[in-house]
PDB file of C-alpha atoms in Angstrom:
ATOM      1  CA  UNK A 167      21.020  16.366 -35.663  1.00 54.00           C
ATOM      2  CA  UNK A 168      20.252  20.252 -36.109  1.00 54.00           C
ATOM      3  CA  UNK A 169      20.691  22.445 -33.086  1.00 53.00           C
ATOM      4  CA  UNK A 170      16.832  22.861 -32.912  1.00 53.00           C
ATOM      5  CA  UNK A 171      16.024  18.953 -33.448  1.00 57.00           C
ATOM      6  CA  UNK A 172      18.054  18.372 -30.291  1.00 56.00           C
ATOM      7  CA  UNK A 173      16.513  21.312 -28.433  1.00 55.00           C
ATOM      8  CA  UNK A 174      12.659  19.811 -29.688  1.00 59.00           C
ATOM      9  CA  UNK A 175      14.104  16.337 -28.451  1.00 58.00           C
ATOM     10  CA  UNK A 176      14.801  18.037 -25.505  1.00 56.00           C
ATOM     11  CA  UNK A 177      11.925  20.060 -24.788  1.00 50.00           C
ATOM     12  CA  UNK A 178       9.354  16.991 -25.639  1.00 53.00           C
ATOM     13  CA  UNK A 179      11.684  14.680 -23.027  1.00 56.00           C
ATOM     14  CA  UNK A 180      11.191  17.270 -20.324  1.00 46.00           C
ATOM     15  CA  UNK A 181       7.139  17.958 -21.179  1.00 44.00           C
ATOM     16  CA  UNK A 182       6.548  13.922 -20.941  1.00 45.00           C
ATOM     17  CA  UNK A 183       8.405  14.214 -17.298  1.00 46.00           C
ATOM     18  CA  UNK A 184       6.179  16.315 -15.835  1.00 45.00           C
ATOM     19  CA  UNK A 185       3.017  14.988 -17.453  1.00 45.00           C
ATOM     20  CA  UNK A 186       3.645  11.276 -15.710  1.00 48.00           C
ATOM     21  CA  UNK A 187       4.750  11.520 -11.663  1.00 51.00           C
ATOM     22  CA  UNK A 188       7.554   9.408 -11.197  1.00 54.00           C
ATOM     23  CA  UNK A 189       7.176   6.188  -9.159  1.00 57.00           C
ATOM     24  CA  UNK A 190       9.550   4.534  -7.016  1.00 69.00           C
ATOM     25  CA  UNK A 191       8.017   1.747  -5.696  1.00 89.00           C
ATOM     26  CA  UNK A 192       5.561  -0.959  -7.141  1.00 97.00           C
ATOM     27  CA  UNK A 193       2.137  -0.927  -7.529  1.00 98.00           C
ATOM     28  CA  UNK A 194      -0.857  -3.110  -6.517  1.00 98.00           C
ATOM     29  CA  UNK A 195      -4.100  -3.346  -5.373  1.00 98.00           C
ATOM     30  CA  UNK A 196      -4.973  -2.642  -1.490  1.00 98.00           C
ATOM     31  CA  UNK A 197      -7.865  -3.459   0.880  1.00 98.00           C
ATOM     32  CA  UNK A 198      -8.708  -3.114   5.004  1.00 97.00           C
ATOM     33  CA  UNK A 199     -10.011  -5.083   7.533  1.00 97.00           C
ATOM     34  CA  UNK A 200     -10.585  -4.739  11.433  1.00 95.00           C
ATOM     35  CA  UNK A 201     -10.222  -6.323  14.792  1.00 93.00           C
ATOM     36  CA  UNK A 202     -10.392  -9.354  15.982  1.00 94.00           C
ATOM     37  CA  UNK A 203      -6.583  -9.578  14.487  1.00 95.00           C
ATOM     38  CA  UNK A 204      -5.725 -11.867  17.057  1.00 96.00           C
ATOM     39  CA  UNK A 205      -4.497 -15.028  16.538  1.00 96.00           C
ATOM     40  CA  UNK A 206      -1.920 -13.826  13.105  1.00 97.00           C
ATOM     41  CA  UNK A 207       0.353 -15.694  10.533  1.00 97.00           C
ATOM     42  CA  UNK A 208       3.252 -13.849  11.834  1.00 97.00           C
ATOM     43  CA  UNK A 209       3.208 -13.933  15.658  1.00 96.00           C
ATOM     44  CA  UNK A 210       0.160 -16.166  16.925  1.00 96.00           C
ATOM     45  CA  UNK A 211      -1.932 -14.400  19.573  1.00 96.00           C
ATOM     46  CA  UNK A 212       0.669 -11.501  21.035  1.00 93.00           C
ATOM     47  CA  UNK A 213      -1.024  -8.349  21.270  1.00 92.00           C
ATOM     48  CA  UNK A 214       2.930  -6.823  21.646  1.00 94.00           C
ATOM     49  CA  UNK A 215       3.687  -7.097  17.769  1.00 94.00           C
ATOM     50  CA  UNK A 216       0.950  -4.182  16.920  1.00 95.00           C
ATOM     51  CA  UNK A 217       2.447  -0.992  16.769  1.00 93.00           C
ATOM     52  CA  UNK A 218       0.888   1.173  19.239  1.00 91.00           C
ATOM     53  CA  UNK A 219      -0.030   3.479  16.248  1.00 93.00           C
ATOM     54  CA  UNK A 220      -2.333   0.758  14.883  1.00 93.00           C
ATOM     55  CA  UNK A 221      -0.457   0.989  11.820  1.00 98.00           C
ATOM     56  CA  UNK A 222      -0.115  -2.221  10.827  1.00 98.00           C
ATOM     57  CA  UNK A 223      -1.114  -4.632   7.399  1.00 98.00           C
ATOM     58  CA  UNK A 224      -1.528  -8.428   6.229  1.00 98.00           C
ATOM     59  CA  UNK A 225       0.329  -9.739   3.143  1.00 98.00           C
ATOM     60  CA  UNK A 226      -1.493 -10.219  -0.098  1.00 98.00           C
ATOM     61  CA  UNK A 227       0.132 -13.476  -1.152  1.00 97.00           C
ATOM     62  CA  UNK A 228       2.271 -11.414  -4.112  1.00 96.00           C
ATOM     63  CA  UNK A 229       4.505  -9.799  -0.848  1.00 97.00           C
ATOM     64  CA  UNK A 230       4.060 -12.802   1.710  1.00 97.00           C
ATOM     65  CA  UNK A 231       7.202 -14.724   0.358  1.00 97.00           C
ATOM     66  CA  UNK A 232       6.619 -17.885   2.622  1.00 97.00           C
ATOM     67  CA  UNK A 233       6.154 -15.832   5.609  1.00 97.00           C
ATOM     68  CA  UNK A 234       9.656 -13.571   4.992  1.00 98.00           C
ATOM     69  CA  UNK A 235       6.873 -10.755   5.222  1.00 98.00           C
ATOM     70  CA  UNK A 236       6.461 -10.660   8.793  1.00 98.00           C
ATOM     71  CA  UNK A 237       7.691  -7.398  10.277  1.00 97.00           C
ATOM     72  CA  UNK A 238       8.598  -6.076   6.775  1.00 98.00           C
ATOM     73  CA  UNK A 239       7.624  -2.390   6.988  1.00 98.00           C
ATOM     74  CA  UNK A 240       6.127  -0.490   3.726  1.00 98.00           C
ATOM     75  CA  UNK A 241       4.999   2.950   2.721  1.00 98.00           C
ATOM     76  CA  UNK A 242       1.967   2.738   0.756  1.00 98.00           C
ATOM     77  CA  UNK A 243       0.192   5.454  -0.725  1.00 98.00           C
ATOM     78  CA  UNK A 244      -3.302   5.385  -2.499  1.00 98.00           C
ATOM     79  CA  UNK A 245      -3.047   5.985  -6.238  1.00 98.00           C
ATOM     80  CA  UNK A 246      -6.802   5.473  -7.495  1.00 97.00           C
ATOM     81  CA  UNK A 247      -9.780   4.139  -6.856  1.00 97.00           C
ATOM     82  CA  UNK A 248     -13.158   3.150  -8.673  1.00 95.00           C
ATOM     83  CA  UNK A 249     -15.162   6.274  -6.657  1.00 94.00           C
ATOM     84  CA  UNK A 250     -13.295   9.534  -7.567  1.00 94.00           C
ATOM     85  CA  UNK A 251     -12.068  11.650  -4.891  1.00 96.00           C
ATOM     86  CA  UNK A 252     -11.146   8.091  -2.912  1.00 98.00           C
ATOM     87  CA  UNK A 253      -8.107   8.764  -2.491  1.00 98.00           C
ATOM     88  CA  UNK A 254      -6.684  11.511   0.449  1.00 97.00           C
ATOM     89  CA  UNK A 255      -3.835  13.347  -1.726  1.00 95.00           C
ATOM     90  CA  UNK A 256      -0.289  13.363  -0.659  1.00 95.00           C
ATOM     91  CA  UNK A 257      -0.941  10.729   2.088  1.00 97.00           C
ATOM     92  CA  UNK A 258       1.243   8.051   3.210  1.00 98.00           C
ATOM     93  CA  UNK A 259       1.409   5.769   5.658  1.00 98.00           C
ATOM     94  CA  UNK A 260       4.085   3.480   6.390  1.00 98.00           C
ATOM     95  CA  UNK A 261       2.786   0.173   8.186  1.00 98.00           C
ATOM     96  CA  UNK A 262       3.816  -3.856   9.529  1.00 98.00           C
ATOM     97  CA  UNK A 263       3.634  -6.587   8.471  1.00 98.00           C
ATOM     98  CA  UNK A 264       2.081  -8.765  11.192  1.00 98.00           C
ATOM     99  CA  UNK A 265      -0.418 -11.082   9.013  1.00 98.00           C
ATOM    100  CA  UNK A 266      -1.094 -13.164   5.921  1.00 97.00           C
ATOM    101  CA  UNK A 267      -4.082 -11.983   4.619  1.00 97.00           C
ATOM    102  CA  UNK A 268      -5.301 -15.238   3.345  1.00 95.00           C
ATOM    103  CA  UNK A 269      -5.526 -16.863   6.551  1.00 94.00           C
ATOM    104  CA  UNK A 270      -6.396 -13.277   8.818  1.00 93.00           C
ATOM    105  CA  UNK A 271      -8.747 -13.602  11.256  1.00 92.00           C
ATOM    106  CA  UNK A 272     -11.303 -10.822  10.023  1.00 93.00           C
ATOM    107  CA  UNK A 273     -11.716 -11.177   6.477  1.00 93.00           C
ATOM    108  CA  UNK A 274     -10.643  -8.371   4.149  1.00 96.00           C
ATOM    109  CA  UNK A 275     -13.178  -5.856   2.225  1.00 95.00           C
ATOM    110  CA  UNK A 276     -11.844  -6.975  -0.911  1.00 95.00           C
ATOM    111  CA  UNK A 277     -10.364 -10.186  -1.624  1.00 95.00           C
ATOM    112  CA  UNK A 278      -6.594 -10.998  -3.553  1.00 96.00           C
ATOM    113  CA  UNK A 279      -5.448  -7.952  -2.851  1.00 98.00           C
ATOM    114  CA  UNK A 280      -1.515  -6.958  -2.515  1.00 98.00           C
ATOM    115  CA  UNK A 281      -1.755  -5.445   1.413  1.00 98.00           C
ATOM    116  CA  UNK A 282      -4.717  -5.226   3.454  1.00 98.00           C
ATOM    117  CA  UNK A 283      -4.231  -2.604   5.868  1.00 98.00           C
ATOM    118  CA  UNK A 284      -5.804  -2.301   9.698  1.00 97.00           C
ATOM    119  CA  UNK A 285      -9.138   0.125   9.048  1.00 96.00           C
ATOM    120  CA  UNK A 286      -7.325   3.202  11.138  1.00 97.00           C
ATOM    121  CA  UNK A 287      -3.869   2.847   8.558  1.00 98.00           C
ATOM    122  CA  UNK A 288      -6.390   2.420   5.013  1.00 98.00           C
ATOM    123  CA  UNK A 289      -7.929   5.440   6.768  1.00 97.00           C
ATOM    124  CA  UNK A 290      -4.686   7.880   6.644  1.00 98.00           C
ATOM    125  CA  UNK A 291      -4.999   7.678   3.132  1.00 98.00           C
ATOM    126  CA  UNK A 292      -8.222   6.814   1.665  1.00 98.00           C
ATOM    127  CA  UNK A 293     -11.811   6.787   2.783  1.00 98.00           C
ATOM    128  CA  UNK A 294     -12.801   3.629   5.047  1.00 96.00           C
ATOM    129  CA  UNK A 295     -15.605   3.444   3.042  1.00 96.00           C
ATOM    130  CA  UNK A 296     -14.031   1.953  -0.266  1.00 97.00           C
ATOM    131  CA  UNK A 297     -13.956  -1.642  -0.113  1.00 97.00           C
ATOM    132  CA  UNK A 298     -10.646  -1.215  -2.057  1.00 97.00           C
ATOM    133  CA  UNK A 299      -7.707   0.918  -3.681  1.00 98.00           C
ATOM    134  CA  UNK A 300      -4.901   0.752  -6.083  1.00 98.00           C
ATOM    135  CA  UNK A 301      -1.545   2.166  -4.316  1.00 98.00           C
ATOM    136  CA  UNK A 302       1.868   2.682  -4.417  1.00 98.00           C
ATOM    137  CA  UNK A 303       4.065   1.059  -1.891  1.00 98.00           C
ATOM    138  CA  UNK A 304       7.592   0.277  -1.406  1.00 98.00           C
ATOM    139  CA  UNK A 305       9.826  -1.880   1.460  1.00 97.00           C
ATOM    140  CA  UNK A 306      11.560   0.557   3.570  1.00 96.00           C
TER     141      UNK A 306
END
C-alpha cells in the first residue's frame, strides 16, 4: 500500500470515529412510572430499600435475570425519542434496582420496556411527559 493509501485509510478511519459517539454500554428501550411502589419484586413492602434520592427503577424482563436484578445499580442515559428535543443532553442518572416491572405495583407508561424508572429519575434525563425513551445504560 502507497504512503498516501495508508494515510486516506487513515484519515477515513478517524472521520467515521467522530461521526458515530462511541457506546459502552447496551441499549434498550426505557419507560417511568410513580408511587404506590410499595409492595416490590425485590424487597416486599420496606420503604428502607428506596434510595433517599428517589433514584430508583424496575427490571424490564431482558435485565431481571430471575430476580438477580434486585439492587443491581445502572447508569442510563436517554439516547432518542419519538418527540425531538425528548431527550435532556448529557444527562445521566444512575439508579436501583428494587422492582420487576411486570409485576410493579403502578403500571408503567409504556409497556415491555428494558428499565422503567421512578418519574423523578426518567425526569433527570428526559421529559416526564414522554410515555417512553430509547437509552443507553450499563451495570456499574
Amino acid at each position: 500500500m502507497s504512503i498516501f493509501g495508508a494515510a486516506s485509510l487513515s484519515l477515513l478511519i478517524l472521520l467515521l470515529a467522530t461521526l458515530f459517539e462511541l457506546s459502552y454500554g447496551d441499549v434498550g428501550t426505557c419507560a417511568h412510572y410513580s408511587a404506590p411502589y410499595l409492595p416490590t419484586a425485590c424487597y416486599g413492602n420496606s420503604s428502607s430499600q428506596f434510595p433517599s434520592s428517589n433514584l430508583f427503577a424496575a427490571a424490564g424482563e431482558g435485565i431481571w435475570d430471575n430476580g438477580a436484578a434486585c439492587g443491581r445499580q445502572y447508569l442510563v442515559r436517554c439516547i432518542s425519542a419519538a418527540v425531538p428535543r425528548t431527550c435532556l443532553p448529557d444527562q445521566m442518572v444512575q439508579v436501583r434496582i428494587v422492582d420487576r416491572a411486570q409485576t410493579s405495583r403502578s403500571e408503567p407508561s409504556s409497556d415491555g420496556v428494558t428499565i422503567v424508572l421512578a418519574t423523578p429519575a426518567f425526569g433527570t434525563i428526559a421529559d416526564p411527559s414522554a410515555p417512553s425513551i430509547n437509552v443507553e445504560f450499563q451495570q456499574v
